[in-house]
Amino acid sequence: MSDRRIRRITIVGGGTAGWMSAATLARVLGPDYAEITVVESDEIGTVGVGEATIPQMATFNRMLGIDEDEFLRATRGSIKLGIQFVNWGKLGHTYFHPFGHIGVNMEGVSFHAFWLRLKHLGLVDRIEDWSLQSTAGARGKFMRAINAGRSPLSEIAYAFHFDASLYARYLRQYAEARGVVRREGRIVRVHQHPETGFINSVELADGGQVGGELFIDCSGFRGLLIEDTLKAGFTDWSHHLPCDRAVAVPCEGIEGIEPYTRATAHKAGWQWRIPLQHRIGNGHVFCSQYISDDEAISVLLSNLDGKPTADPRILRFKAGHRKQVWIKNCVSIGLASGFLEPLESTSIWLIQSGLSRLMAMFPDRDFDPATIARYNRILTTEYTEIRDFIILHYKATQRTDSPFWDYCREMPVPERLAEKMAVFMDHGRTFRENEELFNDTSWFAVMLGQLMMPKGYDPVADVLSLEETKARLAQIKDAVSNSADYMPTHREFLRQNCRAD
Ligand code: FAD
């Protein structure tokens, strides 16, 4: 066994990032590898609003060995099949960005190409009809996949909505049961090695000190260690993503629990709606340059389904990421590492990704600089790729009803996104690059949903005759519709499997 092994790990912060980190380390390293301590301050509190996820979350649960139904019960969670976008391409227009596949690739050619061919001939209308997730979502249906051969029911992609504070509590119990120690207290000072600059310990307001060999900074937006102490620097993307505030408020639920997140665009931002078992989570993400806090609150309160159950809470942020997310013996995870608005529910996934890469590159006390550089490069790429996907929703719009949308429509976009948009506009082709989170289906669904219409279809779609293409697409559409009919309602699924007390 290496004598350079890390034996003390200190996690600063007990929000979603802090407890996801603690649970992961406890699970992967086991009880005897290192002492793991979480320092958090009740006085400071957590952001506590991250409530919508993407399907990769199920992998995280599996890695922890968590039973999915128990997790949904404990967090009063619900199922998410995708996101419904309202008023984004233009006022009154709606589309769905589903998880999973749309249609079926045929003859080695993507389904999108065949569909687009028929679209150009005016023979099809909404692509949603070829996605089980979209169709089931619209009908309020859900079940887990079953072994049904080539039926769409054999592959049902889904994620979760949950109550963020219950999730942190759930993971805390999980981590503490596996030996993680929680230390309550406000950190007032950070002590570094005088020569190396490595972090030695954090000092609490009560005078106590918590040392460590590896520090995970999960202290939220401020980045207590990574920024305040180690001066990582911040890459600011607010010129591409100008929304810089959100107001959040929960409200009473309604009878049907939709199995999807809704994102409704307003005049200077957008509103999320996340249905849980016991309430609906709502928030208005907005750009303070174009709307005041009071107006933003008023827009939110006048667009709720039920009575608010708490006072509206304003959160401030800036889009971007730390120039280095790992410096010396400190790795930042969660909001301490960067922030992209929750339009595609990617923050919790970025926590998950940061943790899985940290485990794959787990350091010893030598903290190899080449490994750290690689980690930083990978995380920067992930942030950048997600950034481009989110910008697409703002840039590709026909809205002309407010200065905010005028700015978004006219703003220059990063070269990589500009190229993706140009390639799509030519023959409707979309590509997933390297390990990019969003695949060609997601790019296709959102580009089309934002009312981008390519000037032609992929010529390779002519491998099938028109008659054959029409017949096969009709068959797939029927199979999707019949599968959605077969599914129970989402409410029934929750009642039978994971109803919270
Ligand atoms: P925080 O929740 O801020 O936790 C910071 C922790 O650090 C706290 O425990 C605090 O006590 C501690 N701390 C800070 N300073 C000190 C100190 N001096 N001493 C001791 N302790 C300290 N993500 C999604 O995936 N899906 C979503 O739908 C989604 N929606 C969002 C909506 C909004 C408006 C915002 C702002 C974020 C959203 N996110 C979403 C992101 C998600 O909320 C965060 O990724 C997640 O909550 C992680 O936060 P965190 O743990 O990094 O930080």
mmCIF file of N, CA and C and ligand atoms in Angstrom, residues 13-17 40-41 44-47 49-52 185-187 218-221 224 246 272 315 334-335 339 342 345 347-348 351, ligand 1:
data_model
loop_
_atom_site.group_PDB
_atom_site.id
_atom_site.type_symbol
_atom_site.label_atom_id
_atom_site.label_comp_id
_atom_site.label_asym_id
_atom_site.label_seq_id
_atom_site.Cartn_x
_atom_site.Cartn_y
_atom_site.Cartn_z
ATOM 1 N N GLY A 13 -18.645 22.503 3.008
ATOM 2 C CA GLY A 13 -19.984 22.779 2.489
ATOM 3 C C GLY A 13 -20.865 21.537 2.532
ATOM 4 N N GLY A 14 -22.096 21.753 2.951
ATOM 5 C CA GLY A 14 -23.038 20.629 3.082
ATOM 6 C C GLY A 14 -24.312 20.865 2.291
ATOM 7 N N GLY A 15 -24.152 21.441 1.088
ATOM 8 C CA GLY A 15 -25.301 21.526 0.168
ATOM 9 C C GLY A 15 -25.351 20.239 -0.654
ATOM 10 N N THR A 16 -26.041 20.298 -1.771
ATOM 11 C CA THR A 16 -26.138 19.113 -2.630
ATOM 12 C C THR A 16 -24.737 18.619 -3.009
ATOM 13 N N ALA A 17 -23.855 19.575 -3.353
ATOM 14 C CA ALA A 17 -22.508 19.172 -3.791
ATOM 15 C C ALA A 17 -21.734 18.519 -2.652
ATOM 16 N N GLU A 40 -19.979 22.290 7.632
ATOM 17 C CA GLU A 40 -21.033 23.143 7.073
ATOM 18 C C GLU A 40 -21.578 24.058 8.150
ATOM 19 N N SER A 41 -22.203 25.138 7.697
ATOM 20 C CA SER A 41 -22.681 26.131 8.635
ATOM 21 C C SER A 41 -24.180 26.348 8.448
ATOM 22 N N ILE A 44 -25.126 29.848 7.478
ATOM 23 C CA ILE A 44 -25.011 30.294 6.078
ATOM 24 C C ILE A 44 -26.083 29.634 5.204
ATOM 25 N N GLY A 45 -26.350 28.387 5.418
ATOM 26 C CA GLY A 45 -27.404 27.697 4.662
ATOM 27 C C GLY A 45 -26.955 27.298 3.263
ATOM 28 N N THR A 46 -27.882 26.706 2.527
ATOM 29 C CA THR A 46 -27.560 26.204 1.185
ATOM 30 C C THR A 46 -28.434 26.930 0.153
ATOM 31 N N VAL A 47 -28.087 26.770 -1.110
ATOM 32 C CA VAL A 47 -28.916 27.327 -2.183
ATOM 33 C C VAL A 47 -30.251 26.588 -2.208
ATOM 34 N N VAL A 49 -32.134 24.858 -4.248
ATOM 35 C CA VAL A 49 -33.199 24.892 -5.254
ATOM 36 C C VAL A 49 -32.986 23.927 -6.427
ATOM 37 N N GLY A 50 -31.908 23.203 -6.469
ATOM 38 C CA GLY A 50 -31.675 22.298 -7.606
ATOM 39 C C GLY A 50 -32.594 21.100 -7.523
ATOM 40 N N GLU A 51 -33.635 21.078 -8.362
ATOM 41 C CA GLU A 51 -34.665 20.060 -8.171
ATOM 42 C C GLU A 51 -34.952 19.225 -9.399
ATOM 43 N N ALA A 52 -34.365 19.582 -10.543
ATOM 44 C CA ALA A 52 -34.613 18.796 -11.749
ATOM 45 C C ALA A 52 -33.292 18.212 -12.235
ATOM 46 N N GLY A 185 -20.144 24.530 11.833
ATOM 47 C CA GLY A 185 -19.350 25.719 12.167
ATOM 48 C C GLY A 185 -19.069 26.570 10.957
ATOM 49 N N ARG A 186 -18.904 27.860 11.208
ATOM 50 C CA ARG A 186 -18.612 28.797 10.121
ATOM 51 C C ARG A 186 -17.103 28.932 9.984
ATOM 52 N N ILE A 187 -16.630 28.725 8.778
ATOM 53 C CA ILE A 187 -15.186 28.854 8.532
ATOM 54 C C ILE A 187 -14.841 30.337 8.455
ATOM 55 N N CYS A 218 -16.938 22.767 -1.588
ATOM 56 C CA CYS A 218 -18.355 22.736 -1.980
ATOM 57 C C CYS A 218 -19.069 23.880 -1.277
ATOM 58 N N SER A 219 -18.379 25.016 -1.199
ATOM 59 C CA SER A 219 -18.889 26.120 -0.373
ATOM 60 C C SER A 219 -19.853 27.022 -1.143
ATOM 61 N N GLY A 220 -20.237 26.641 -2.357
ATOM 62 C CA GLY A 220 -21.222 27.431 -3.093
ATOM 63 C C GLY A 220 -20.569 28.527 -3.931
ATOM 64 N N PHE A 221 -21.416 29.470 -4.377
ATOM 65 C CA PHE A 221 -20.977 30.505 -5.333
ATOM 66 C C PHE A 221 -19.660 31.177 -4.951
ATOM 67 N N LEU A 224 -15.021 29.465 -1.319
ATOM 68 C CA LEU A 224 -14.220 29.882 -0.162
ATOM 69 C C LEU A 224 -12.744 29.488 -0.284
ATOM 70 N N ALA A 246 -32.364 34.873 -10.035
ATOM 71 C CA ALA A 246 -33.574 34.041 -10.060
ATOM 72 C C ALA A 246 -34.365 34.341 -8.809
ATOM 73 N N TRP A 272 -39.242 28.302 -14.370
ATOM 74 C CA TRP A 272 -39.298 26.837 -14.284
ATOM 75 C C TRP A 272 -40.483 26.399 -13.436
ATOM 76 N N LEU A 315 -32.008 34.909 -5.768
ATOM 77 C CA LEU A 315 -30.638 34.367 -5.822
ATOM 78 C C LEU A 315 -29.885 35.098 -6.926
ATOM 79 N N GLY A 334 -19.519 21.560 -7.636
ATOM 80 C CA GLY A 334 -20.791 22.275 -7.460
ATOM 81 C C GLY A 334 -20.635 23.752 -7.779
ATOM 82 N N LEU A 335 -21.437 24.574 -7.115
ATOM 83 C CA LEU A 335 -21.464 26.004 -7.431
ATOM 84 C C LEU A 335 -20.107 26.667 -7.201
ATOM 85 N N PHE A 339 -21.142 28.029 -12.707
ATOM 86 C CA PHE A 339 -22.603 28.007 -12.752
ATOM 87 C C PHE A 339 -23.117 28.223 -14.161
ATOM 88 N N PRO A 342 -30.217 26.871 -14.843
ATOM 89 C CA PRO A 342 -30.788 25.516 -14.799
ATOM 90 C C PRO A 342 -31.714 25.155 -15.957
ATOM 91 N N SER A 345 -31.113 21.661 -16.652
ATOM 92 C CA SER A 345 -30.904 20.872 -15.418
ATOM 93 C C SER A 345 -29.533 20.194 -15.374
ATOM 94 N N SER A 347 -26.630 21.272 -13.565
ATOM 95 C CA SER A 347 -25.679 21.515 -12.465
ATOM 96 C C SER A 347 -25.413 20.267 -11.633
ATOM 97 N N ILE A 348 -26.484 19.549 -11.316
ATOM 98 C CA ILE A 348 -26.267 18.353 -10.486
ATOM 99 C C ILE A 348 -25.471 17.320 -11.288
ATOM 100 N N ILE A 351 -21.897 18.141 -10.989
ATOM 101 C CA ILE A 351 -21.357 17.652 -9.707
ATOM 102 C C ILE A 351 -20.983 16.174 -9.860
HETATM 103 P P1 FAD B 1 -24.743 25.483 -1.728
HETATM 104 O O1 FAD B 1 -26.074 24.856 -1.759
HETATM 105 O O2 FAD B 1 -24.668 26.980 -1.744
HETATM 106 O O3 FAD B 1 -24.004 24.949 -0.436
HETATM 107 C C1 FAD B 1 -22.888 25.620 0.097
HETATM 108 C C2 FAD B 1 -22.528 25.017 1.435
HETATM 109 O O4 FAD B 1 -21.331 25.622 1.885
HETATM 110 C C3 FAD B 1 -23.560 25.237 2.531
HETATM 111 O O5 FAD B 1 -23.704 24.067 3.295
HETATM 112 C C4 FAD B 1 -22.948 26.335 3.387
HETATM 113 O O6 FAD B 1 -23.368 26.240 4.734
HETATM 114 C C5 FAD B 1 -21.471 26.001 3.227
HETATM 115 N N1 FAD B 1 -20.612 27.152 3.493
HETATM 116 C C6 FAD B 1 -20.424 28.248 2.714
HETATM 117 N N2 FAD B 1 -19.587 29.117 3.324
HETATM 118 C C7 FAD B 1 -19.222 28.532 4.492
HETATM 119 C C8 FAD B 1 -18.384 28.934 5.575
HETATM 120 N N3 FAD B 1 -17.761 30.111 5.604
HETATM 121 N N4 FAD B 1 -18.268 28.085 6.615
HETATM 122 C C9 FAD B 1 -18.898 26.881 6.636
HETATM 123 N N5 FAD B 1 -19.698 26.462 5.645
HETATM 124 C C10 FAD B 1 -19.870 27.281 4.593
HETATM 125 N N6 FAD B 1 -29.226 22.219 -10.570
HETATM 126 C C11 FAD B 1 -29.827 21.207 -11.195
HETATM 127 O O7 FAD B 1 -29.172 20.212 -11.490
HETATM 128 N N7 FAD B 1 -31.146 21.262 -11.493
HETATM 129 C C12 FAD B 1 -31.895 22.354 -11.242
HETATM 130 O O8 FAD B 1 -33.086 22.344 -11.496
HETATM 131 C C13 FAD B 1 -31.272 23.472 -10.661
HETATM 132 N N8 FAD B 1 -31.942 24.627 -10.412
HETATM 133 C C14 FAD B 1 -31.270 25.711 -9.910
HETATM 134 C C15 FAD B 1 -31.918 26.947 -9.801
HETATM 135 C C16 FAD B 1 -31.208 28.066 -9.348
HETATM 136 C C17 FAD B 1 -31.885 29.399 -9.295
HETATM 137 C C18 FAD B 1 -29.880 27.939 -8.931
HETATM 138 C C19 FAD B 1 -29.136 29.119 -8.385
HETATM 139 C C20 FAD B 1 -29.247 26.718 -9.016
HETATM 140 C C21 FAD B 1 -29.919 25.612 -9.532
HETATM 141 N N9 FAD B 1 -29.277 24.399 -9.699
HETATM 142 C C22 FAD B 1 -29.908 23.347 -10.313
HETATM 143 C C23 FAD B 1 -27.938 24.217 -9.194
HETATM 144 C C24 FAD B 1 -28.000 23.500 -7.851
HETATM 145 O O9 FAD B 1 -28.830 24.204 -6.978
HETATM 146 C C25 FAD B 1 -26.614 23.384 -7.259
HETATM 147 O O10 FAD B 1 -25.769 22.774 -8.184
HETATM 148 C C26 FAD B 1 -26.629 22.541 -6.025
HETATM 149 O O11 FAD B 1 -27.563 23.014 -5.116
HETATM 150 C C27 FAD B 1 -25.268 22.525 -5.392
HETATM 151 O O12 FAD B 1 -25.042 23.637 -4.604
HETATM 152 P P2 FAD B 1 -23.729 23.624 -3.725
HETATM 153 O O13 FAD B 1 -23.815 22.471 -2.799
HETATM 154 O O14 FAD B 1 -22.562 23.710 -4.622
HETATM 155 O O15 FAD B 1 -23.812 25.003 -2.950
#
